Coordinates of C-alpha atoms in Angstrom, one line a residue:
Chain A
M25 CA 2.2 -26.1 -21.4
V26 CA 2.9 -28.8 -23.9
G27 CA -0.4 -29.8 -25.5
E28 CA -3.4 -31.2 -23.9
Q29 CA -4.5 -34.4 -22.2
A30 CA -7.9 -35.9 -23.1
S31 CA -9.9 -36.9 -20.0
P32 CA -13.5 -37.6 -18.8
V33 CA -13.8 -34.0 -18.0
G34 CA -12.5 -32.7 -21.4
A35 CA -9.1 -31.5 -22.5
V36 CA -6.7 -30.6 -19.7
P37 CA -3.6 -28.5 -20.3
R38 CA -0.6 -30.7 -20.1
V39 CA 2.6 -29.8 -18.3
T40 CA 6.0 -31.7 -17.8
S41 CA 8.6 -31.7 -15.0
T42 CA 11.1 -29.9 -17.2
L43 CA 11.3 -26.2 -16.7
G44 CA 12.0 -24.2 -19.9
W45 CA 14.3 -21.2 -20.2
R46 CA 11.3 -18.8 -19.7
D47 CA 10.5 -20.6 -16.5
R48 CA 14.0 -20.4 -15.3
L49 CA 14.3 -16.7 -16.2
G50 CA 11.0 -16.0 -14.4
T51 CA 12.2 -17.8 -11.3
L52 CA 15.4 -15.6 -11.4
L53 CA 13.5 -12.5 -11.7
V54 CA 10.9 -13.3 -9.0
R55 CA 13.6 -14.2 -6.7
C56 CA 15.0 -10.7 -7.1
G57 CA 11.7 -9.1 -6.5
P58 CA 10.2 -7.6 -9.6
G59 CA 6.8 -9.1 -10.6
R60 CA 6.8 -11.2 -7.5
M61 CA 3.2 -10.4 -6.7
Q62 CA 1.9 -11.1 -10.3
Y63 CA 3.7 -14.3 -11.1
L64 CA 0.6 -16.4 -11.6
V65 CA -0.6 -19.6 -13.2
E66 CA -4.2 -20.0 -14.1
P67 CA -6.1 -21.8 -11.3
G68 CA -7.5 -25.1 -12.4
L69 CA -6.6 -28.7 -13.4
Y70 CA -3.3 -29.6 -15.1
A71 CA -2.0 -33.0 -16.4
L72 CA 1.6 -33.7 -15.6
H73 CA 2.8 -36.0 -18.2
N74 CA 0.2 -38.6 -18.9
P75 CA -2.1 -39.2 -15.9
G76 CA -5.1 -41.6 -15.9
P77 CA -8.1 -42.3 -13.6
D78 CA -5.8 -44.0 -10.9
S79 CA -3.2 -41.2 -11.0
P80 CA -2.7 -39.2 -7.8
V81 CA -4.2 -35.6 -7.5
L82 CA -1.7 -33.1 -6.1
V83 CA -2.9 -29.7 -4.9
S84 CA -0.9 -26.6 -5.3
A85 CA -1.0 -22.8 -5.2
N86 CA -1.4 -20.5 -8.2
Y87 CA 2.0 -18.8 -7.6
K88 CA 4.0 -19.9 -10.5
L89 CA 7.1 -20.3 -8.3
S90 CA 5.2 -22.9 -6.2
F91 CA 3.7 -24.6 -9.3
D92 CA 7.1 -24.8 -11.1
H93 CA 8.8 -26.0 -7.9
L94 CA 6.2 -28.9 -7.6
R95 CA 6.4 -30.1 -11.1
R96 CA 10.1 -29.9 -11.3
R97 CA 10.5 -32.4 -8.6
L98 CA 8.1 -35.0 -10.3
G99 CA 10.2 -36.3 -13.1
G100 CA 8.7 -39.6 -14.6
I101 CA 5.6 -39.3 -12.5
D102 CA 2.1 -39.0 -13.9
A103 CA -0.3 -36.9 -11.7
W104 CA -3.1 -34.5 -11.9
I105 CA -2.1 -31.1 -10.4
L106 CA -5.1 -29.2 -9.1
V107 CA -4.2 -25.3 -8.7
L108 CA -6.1 -23.4 -6.2
D109 CA -6.5 -19.6 -6.7
T110 CA -4.4 -18.1 -3.9
G111 CA -4.0 -14.8 -5.4
G112 CA -0.5 -15.7 -6.5
I113 CA 0.7 -16.3 -3.0
N114 CA 2.8 -19.4 -2.0
V115 CA 1.2 -22.4 -0.3
W116 CA 2.3 -21.7 3.4
C117 CA 1.5 -17.9 3.3
A118 CA -1.8 -18.6 1.5
A119 CA -2.7 -21.2 4.1
G120 CA -2.0 -18.7 6.9
A121 CA -4.1 -16.0 5.1
G122 CA -6.9 -18.5 4.4
S123 CA -6.9 -18.5 0.6
F124 CA -5.3 -22.0 0.5
G125 CA -8.2 -23.1 2.7
S126 CA -11.0 -25.7 2.9
T127 CA -13.7 -23.6 1.1
N128 CA -11.5 -22.8 -1.7
L129 CA -10.2 -26.4 -2.1
V130 CA -13.8 -27.8 -2.1
R131 CA -15.0 -25.2 -4.7
Q132 CA -11.9 -26.1 -7.0
I133 CA -12.6 -29.8 -6.8
Q134 CA -16.1 -29.3 -7.9
E135 CA -15.3 -26.7 -10.6
S136 CA -12.6 -29.0 -12.0
E137 CA -15.0 -32.0 -11.8
I138 CA -12.4 -34.1 -10.0
P139 CA -15.0 -36.8 -9.0
R140 CA -15.5 -37.5 -12.7
L141 CA -11.8 -37.4 -13.3
V142 CA -10.4 -40.2 -11.1
N143 CA -11.5 -43.5 -9.6
H144 CA -10.1 -42.8 -6.3
R145 CA -11.2 -40.3 -3.5
R146 CA -7.8 -39.1 -2.3
L147 CA -6.0 -35.7 -2.5
I148 CA -2.5 -35.0 -1.7
V149 CA -2.3 -31.6 -0.1
P150 CA 1.0 -30.0 0.9
Q151 CA 1.5 -30.3 4.5
L152 CA 2.3 -26.6 4.8
A153 CA -1.3 -25.9 3.7
A154 CA -2.6 -27.3 7.0
P155 CA -3.0 -24.0 8.7
G156 CA -5.7 -23.3 6.1
V157 CA -7.0 -26.7 5.1
N158 CA -9.1 -28.6 7.6
S159 CA -8.9 -32.1 6.3
R160 CA -12.2 -33.3 7.9
L161 CA -14.2 -30.3 6.6
V162 CA -12.8 -31.0 3.0
T163 CA -13.8 -34.7 3.3
Q164 CA -17.4 -33.9 4.6
N165 CA -17.9 -31.4 1.8
S166 CA -16.3 -33.0 -1.2
G167 CA -16.0 -36.8 -0.3
F168 CA -12.2 -36.6 -0.8
Q169 CA -9.8 -37.7 1.8
V170 CA -7.1 -35.2 2.3
L171 CA -3.6 -36.7 2.8
F172 CA -1.1 -34.3 3.9
G173 CA 2.0 -34.7 1.8
P174 CA 5.6 -34.0 2.7
V175 CA 6.8 -30.5 3.6
E176 CA 9.2 -30.5 0.7
A177 CA 8.1 -31.2 -2.8
A178 CA 11.5 -33.0 -3.3
D179 CA 10.3 -35.8 -1.0
L180 CA 7.1 -36.4 -3.1
P181 CA 8.5 -39.2 -5.2
A182 CA 9.7 -41.1 -2.1
Y183 CA 6.2 -40.4 -0.4
L184 CA 4.4 -41.8 -3.4
V185 CA 6.5 -44.8 -3.6
A186 CA 5.9 -45.5 0.1
G187 CA 2.2 -45.6 -0.4
M188 CA 1.7 -42.0 0.6
E189 CA 3.3 -42.3 3.9
A190 CA 5.6 -39.6 5.1
T191 CA 8.6 -40.2 7.4
P192 CA 9.0 -38.0 10.4
A193 CA 11.9 -36.2 8.7
M194 CA 9.5 -35.3 5.7
R195 CA 7.2 -33.7 8.2
R196 CA 9.7 -31.2 9.5
K197 CA 10.3 -27.8 8.0
N198 CA 14.0 -27.0 8.1
F199 CA 15.7 -23.9 6.9
P200 CA 19.0 -24.9 5.2
L201 CA 21.6 -22.5 3.9
S202 CA 20.3 -22.8 0.2
Q203 CA 16.8 -22.0 1.3
R204 CA 18.1 -18.9 3.3
A205 CA 20.4 -17.9 0.5
V206 CA 17.6 -17.6 -2.2
L207 CA 15.7 -15.2 -0.1
I208 CA 18.5 -12.7 0.2
P209 CA 18.0 -10.8 -3.2
V210 CA 14.2 -10.1 -2.4
E211 CA 15.2 -8.8 1.0
V212 CA 17.9 -6.5 -0.4
F213 CA 16.0 -5.3 -3.5
Q214 CA 13.1 -4.2 -1.2
N215 CA 15.5 -1.8 0.4
L216 CA 16.2 0.0 -2.7
K217 CA 13.3 2.5 -2.4
W218 CA 14.8 4.0 0.7
L219 CA 18.4 3.1 0.2
L220 CA 19.0 4.5 -3.2
P221 CA 17.6 8.0 -2.5
L222 CA 19.7 8.0 0.8
L223 CA 22.9 6.8 -0.9
L224 CA 22.4 9.5 -3.7
S225 CA 21.9 12.3 -1.1
L226 CA 25.0 11.2 0.8
G227 CA 26.9 10.9 -2.6
L228 CA 26.0 14.5 -3.4
L229 CA 27.0 15.7 0.0
S230 CA 30.3 14.0 -0.2
W231 CA 30.9 15.8 -3.4
L232 CA 29.8 19.2 -2.2
G233 CA 30.4 18.9 1.5
G234 CA 34.0 19.8 1.8
E235 CA 36.5 17.9 3.7
T236 CA 34.8 17.4 7.1
W237 CA 31.3 16.8 6.0
G238 CA 32.1 15.3 2.7
T239 CA 34.3 12.6 4.4
L240 CA 31.5 12.0 6.8
A241 CA 28.9 11.6 4.0
S242 CA 31.2 9.0 2.3
M243 CA 31.5 7.1 5.4
G244 CA 27.8 7.2 6.0
A245 CA 27.2 5.7 2.5
L246 CA 29.7 3.0 3.3
A247 CA 28.1 2.4 6.7
L248 CA 24.7 2.1 5.1
L249 CA 25.9 -0.6 2.7
L250 CA 27.7 -2.4 5.5
A251 CA 24.6 -2.5 7.6
V252 CA 22.6 -4.0 4.7
L253 CA 25.4 -6.5 4.1
A254 CA 25.3 -7.5 7.8
G255 CA 21.6 -7.6 8.4
Q256 CA 20.3 -8.9 5.1
V257 CA 23.0 -10.8 3.7
L258 CA 25.3 -12.2 6.4
T259 CA 22.5 -12.7 9.0
P260 CA 20.6 -15.1 6.7
L261 CA 23.7 -16.9 5.6
L262 CA 25.2 -17.2 9.1
L263 CA 21.9 -17.7 10.9
P264 CA 22.8 -20.9 12.8
W265 CA 26.2 -19.6 13.8
L266 CA 25.5 -16.2 15.0
P267 CA 24.9 -16.1 18.7
G268 CA 21.6 -15.8 20.3
R269 CA 18.1 -16.8 19.3
A270 CA 16.8 -13.4 18.6
F271 CA 17.3 -12.1 15.1
A272 CA 18.1 -8.5 16.5
L273 CA 21.0 -9.9 18.5
K274 CA 22.3 -12.0 15.5
G275 CA 22.1 -8.8 13.3
M276 CA 23.8 -6.7 15.8
V277 CA 26.7 -9.1 16.0
A278 CA 27.0 -9.3 12.3
G279 CA 27.0 -5.6 12.2
L280 CA 29.7 -5.2 14.7
L281 CA 31.7 -7.8 12.6
V282 CA 31.5 -5.8 9.4
T283 CA 32.5 -2.6 11.4
L284 CA 35.8 -4.0 12.5
P285 CA 37.5 -3.7 9.1
L286 CA 35.9 -0.2 8.5
L287 CA 37.4 1.0 11.9
A288 CA 40.7 -0.7 11.4
S289 CA 41.2 0.9 7.9
A290 CA 40.0 4.3 9.3
H291 CA 42.5 3.9 12.1
A292 CA 45.3 3.1 9.6
S293 CA 44.4 6.3 7.7
P294 CA 45.5 9.3 9.8
G295 CA 45.0 11.5 6.9
L296 CA 41.2 11.0 7.4
A297 CA 41.5 12.7 10.7
L298 CA 38.5 11.2 12.2
P299 CA 37.3 12.3 15.6
G300 CA 37.8 9.7 18.3
S301 CA 34.1 9.6 19.0
D302 CA 33.6 8.1 15.5
F303 CA 35.0 4.9 16.7
L304 CA 32.1 4.5 19.1
A305 CA 29.5 6.2 16.6
W306 CA 29.9 3.8 13.7
P307 CA 29.6 0.5 15.7
L308 CA 26.4 2.0 17.2
L309 CA 24.9 3.0 13.9
I310 CA 25.9 0.1 11.8
G311 CA 25.2 -2.5 14.6
G312 CA 21.8 -0.8 15.3
L313 CA 20.7 -0.7 11.7
A314 CA 21.9 -4.1 11.0
S315 CA 19.9 -5.3 14.0
F316 CA 16.8 -3.7 12.8
L317 CA 17.2 -5.1 9.2
A318 CA 18.0 -8.5 10.5
M319 CA 14.7 -8.5 12.6
D320 CA 12.9 -8.2 9.2
F321 CA 14.2 -11.6 8.2
T322 CA 11.9 -13.2 10.9
G323 CA 9.1 -12.9 8.2
A324 CA 11.0 -14.9 5.8
S325 CA 12.3 -17.5 8.2
T326 CA 10.4 -20.8 8.7
Y327 CA 10.4 -21.1 12.5
T328 CA 9.5 -17.8 14.2
S329 CA 6.3 -17.3 16.1
L330 CA 4.2 -14.2 16.3
S331 CA 4.6 -14.1 20.1
G332 CA 8.3 -14.4 19.9
V333 CA 8.7 -11.7 17.3
T334 CA 6.5 -9.4 19.3
K335 CA 8.7 -9.9 22.3
E336 CA 11.8 -9.4 20.2
V337 CA 10.5 -6.2 18.6
R338 CA 9.5 -4.8 22.1
M339 CA 12.7 -5.7 23.7
A340 CA 15.2 -4.8 20.8
G341 CA 13.3 -1.8 19.4
P342 CA 14.2 0.7 22.0
W343 CA 17.9 -0.4 22.0
Q344 CA 17.9 0.1 18.1
V345 CA 16.5 3.5 18.3
A346 CA 18.8 4.5 21.1
A347 CA 21.9 3.2 19.2
G348 CA 20.8 5.2 16.1
V349 CA 20.4 8.4 18.1
C350 CA 23.5 8.1 20.1
G351 CA 25.6 7.2 17.0
L352 CA 24.2 10.3 15.1
L353 CA 24.9 12.5 18.1
L354 CA 28.4 11.3 18.5
L355 CA 29.0 11.9 14.8
L356 CA 27.9 15.6 15.2
V357 CA 29.6 16.2 18.6
G358 CA 32.8 14.9 17.3
R359 CA 32.8 17.5 14.6
L360 CA 31.5 20.5 16.4
P361 CA 35.0 22.1 17.0
V362 CA 35.5 22.1 13.3
W363 CA 32.1 23.7 12.8
G364 CA 33.1 26.3 15.4
G365 CA 36.5 26.9 13.8
Chain B
M25 CA 19.5 -27.1 10.1
S26 CA 16.9 -28.4 12.6
Q27 CA 18.8 -26.9 15.4
L28 CA 17.7 -23.5 14.5
R29 CA 15.4 -22.6 17.4
Y30 CA 13.6 -19.2 18.4
L31 CA 12.8 -17.6 21.6
A32 CA 11.8 -20.0 24.5
G33 CA 8.8 -19.7 26.6
V34 CA 6.6 -17.5 24.4
S35 CA 4.3 -20.0 22.5
T36 CA 0.6 -19.5 23.3
L37 CA 0.2 -23.2 22.5
E38 CA -2.1 -25.1 25.0
F39 CA -2.9 -28.8 24.9
F40 CA -5.8 -30.3 26.8
P41 CA -5.0 -34.2 27.0
E42 CA -8.5 -34.9 28.4
L43 CA -9.9 -34.0 25.0
C44 CA -7.5 -35.8 22.8
A45 CA -8.9 -38.6 20.8
G46 CA -5.6 -39.9 19.6
C47 CA -6.2 -39.4 16.0
R48 CA -2.6 -38.2 15.6
T49 CA -3.4 -35.5 13.0
C50 CA -1.4 -33.0 14.9
L51 CA 1.8 -35.2 14.4
D52 CA 1.2 -35.1 10.6
V53 CA 0.6 -31.3 10.2
C54 CA 3.1 -29.8 12.7
P55 CA 6.1 -28.7 10.7
H56 CA 8.3 -28.6 13.9
A57 CA 7.4 -31.9 15.6
V58 CA 6.1 -30.2 18.6
F59 CA 3.8 -33.2 19.5
E60 CA 5.0 -36.7 20.4
S61 CA 3.5 -40.1 20.9
D62 CA 4.9 -43.4 22.2
Q63 CA 2.8 -45.6 20.0
E64 CA 2.5 -45.9 16.2
S65 CA -1.1 -46.9 16.4
A66 CA -4.1 -44.5 16.6
G67 CA -6.2 -44.2 19.7
K68 CA -3.2 -43.3 22.0
K69 CA -3.2 -39.7 23.3
V70 CA -0.4 -37.4 22.1
R71 CA 1.5 -35.0 24.3
V72 CA 3.4 -31.8 23.8
G73 CA 7.0 -32.8 23.6
D74 CA 8.8 -29.6 22.4
R75 CA 6.5 -26.6 23.1
D76 CA 9.3 -24.0 22.4
A77 CA 9.6 -25.2 18.8
C78 CA 6.1 -24.0 18.2
M79 CA 5.7 -21.2 15.6
E80 CA 2.0 -20.7 16.2
C81 CA 1.0 -21.4 12.6
G82 CA -2.1 -23.0 13.7
A83 CA -2.0 -26.2 11.6
C84 CA -2.7 -28.4 14.7
R85 CA -5.6 -26.3 16.1
H86 CA -7.1 -26.1 12.7
N87 CA -7.0 -29.8 12.2
C88 CA -7.8 -31.2 15.7
P89 CA -11.2 -32.8 15.6
T90 CA -12.0 -32.5 19.4
G91 CA -10.6 -29.0 20.1
A92 CA -7.8 -30.3 22.4
I93 CA -5.4 -27.7 21.1
T94 CA -5.6 -24.0 21.4
V95 CA -3.1 -21.5 20.1
K96 CA -3.1 -17.8 19.3
I97 CA -2.4 -18.1 15.5
G98 CA -0.1 -15.5 13.9
V99 CA 2.7 -14.9 11.4
G100 CA 6.1 -14.5 13.0
C101 CA 7.1 -11.5 11.0
A102 CA 8.5 -8.2 12.3
Q103 CA 6.5 -6.3 9.6
A104 CA 3.3 -7.8 11.0
V105 CA 4.2 -6.6 14.5
F106 CA 4.9 -3.1 13.2
S107 CA 1.9 -2.8 10.9
G108 CA -0.6 -5.0 12.9
N109 CA -1.3 -6.7 9.6
A110 CA 0.0 -10.1 8.7
E111 CA -0.8 -9.4 5.1
T112 CA 2.4 -7.3 4.8
C113 CA 4.6 -10.4 5.3
C114 CA 3.7 -12.7 2.6

């Protein structure tokens, strides 16, 4: 907020397209997970720079990341930003859930007195809000024409210059490397609640477990980290280059790739005295877990359908469980003679 | 990375051309260019050009004025499949 803008509907909080250090720090934290569900802006009307009665009205969600992302792309542009109460959820997800919807939009238009604010009767709504916003319904109930703006806020300046016309390319949701990469921290941090206790237990076991079981526990901890690396870091990064379309398959391949150096170094260390069955057990365990974790990334991706994910879960799930069970059994069986002796 | 494609032959999208009024709204709202049309002008019916690109977000169905599009709307998220609740995803 940088002051206020006088308008026919009273003073409106003013924002600029420049993000301050607090906005940047907030973005960084939210991208890692903490406070992600409570990163809010107050719903209502905002003035971007110095808008007037002819300035465009852009609609956004009250997730601060969405709001900041929008205004940051609008350098040098005067506009009104109408923020809907989506419960702190981003535009696309809120549209799917219905909170970025026609009713909410019409109510916010009335509450913020947009008809008294501007001379025109047009709203620019993000295209990705279309699963929730019915343009005809909004027009009928508010008198405002809904123009679906481009998918990416970065295309808004070009869209405005073109007289609010989007090119076909602006209408497509892609999933480039940069967009995949920023999702990785949240995916990884969300694991900590099960990963940390498991790693601590394995650490304790490797300390107390003696030569055979201690070594096994250390390798287990390493295997867990490798599976997370494969399923939740490498799979998003290498998504277009990993084989197949199913995320489960991509994750399994990434899992096997990270297992290779582990097995090679184990093979090169005869002192470890690993049972031969381990060389089958570790690929099964790491590949299976990485495959499962990669499937989780379907929810963060921009192009998967529920029908597709349902099919994938049904087909890959049994294999992932089987790989896990077989892997664990092989680890035990390989060590039974030691137990007996 | 527009070449990222998900499983083929699974989308529940159905289009009924006899109901299409040619308003072209579906061309505007679809994030994966599933629909196509030969003409730039309104009034010409669209057709489904790339059904396998459909992610069942429902933007087209929600905004089609004549009910020419049906699709079982959902979120393509494994957590939703496990929990039966799309809220766990976003």
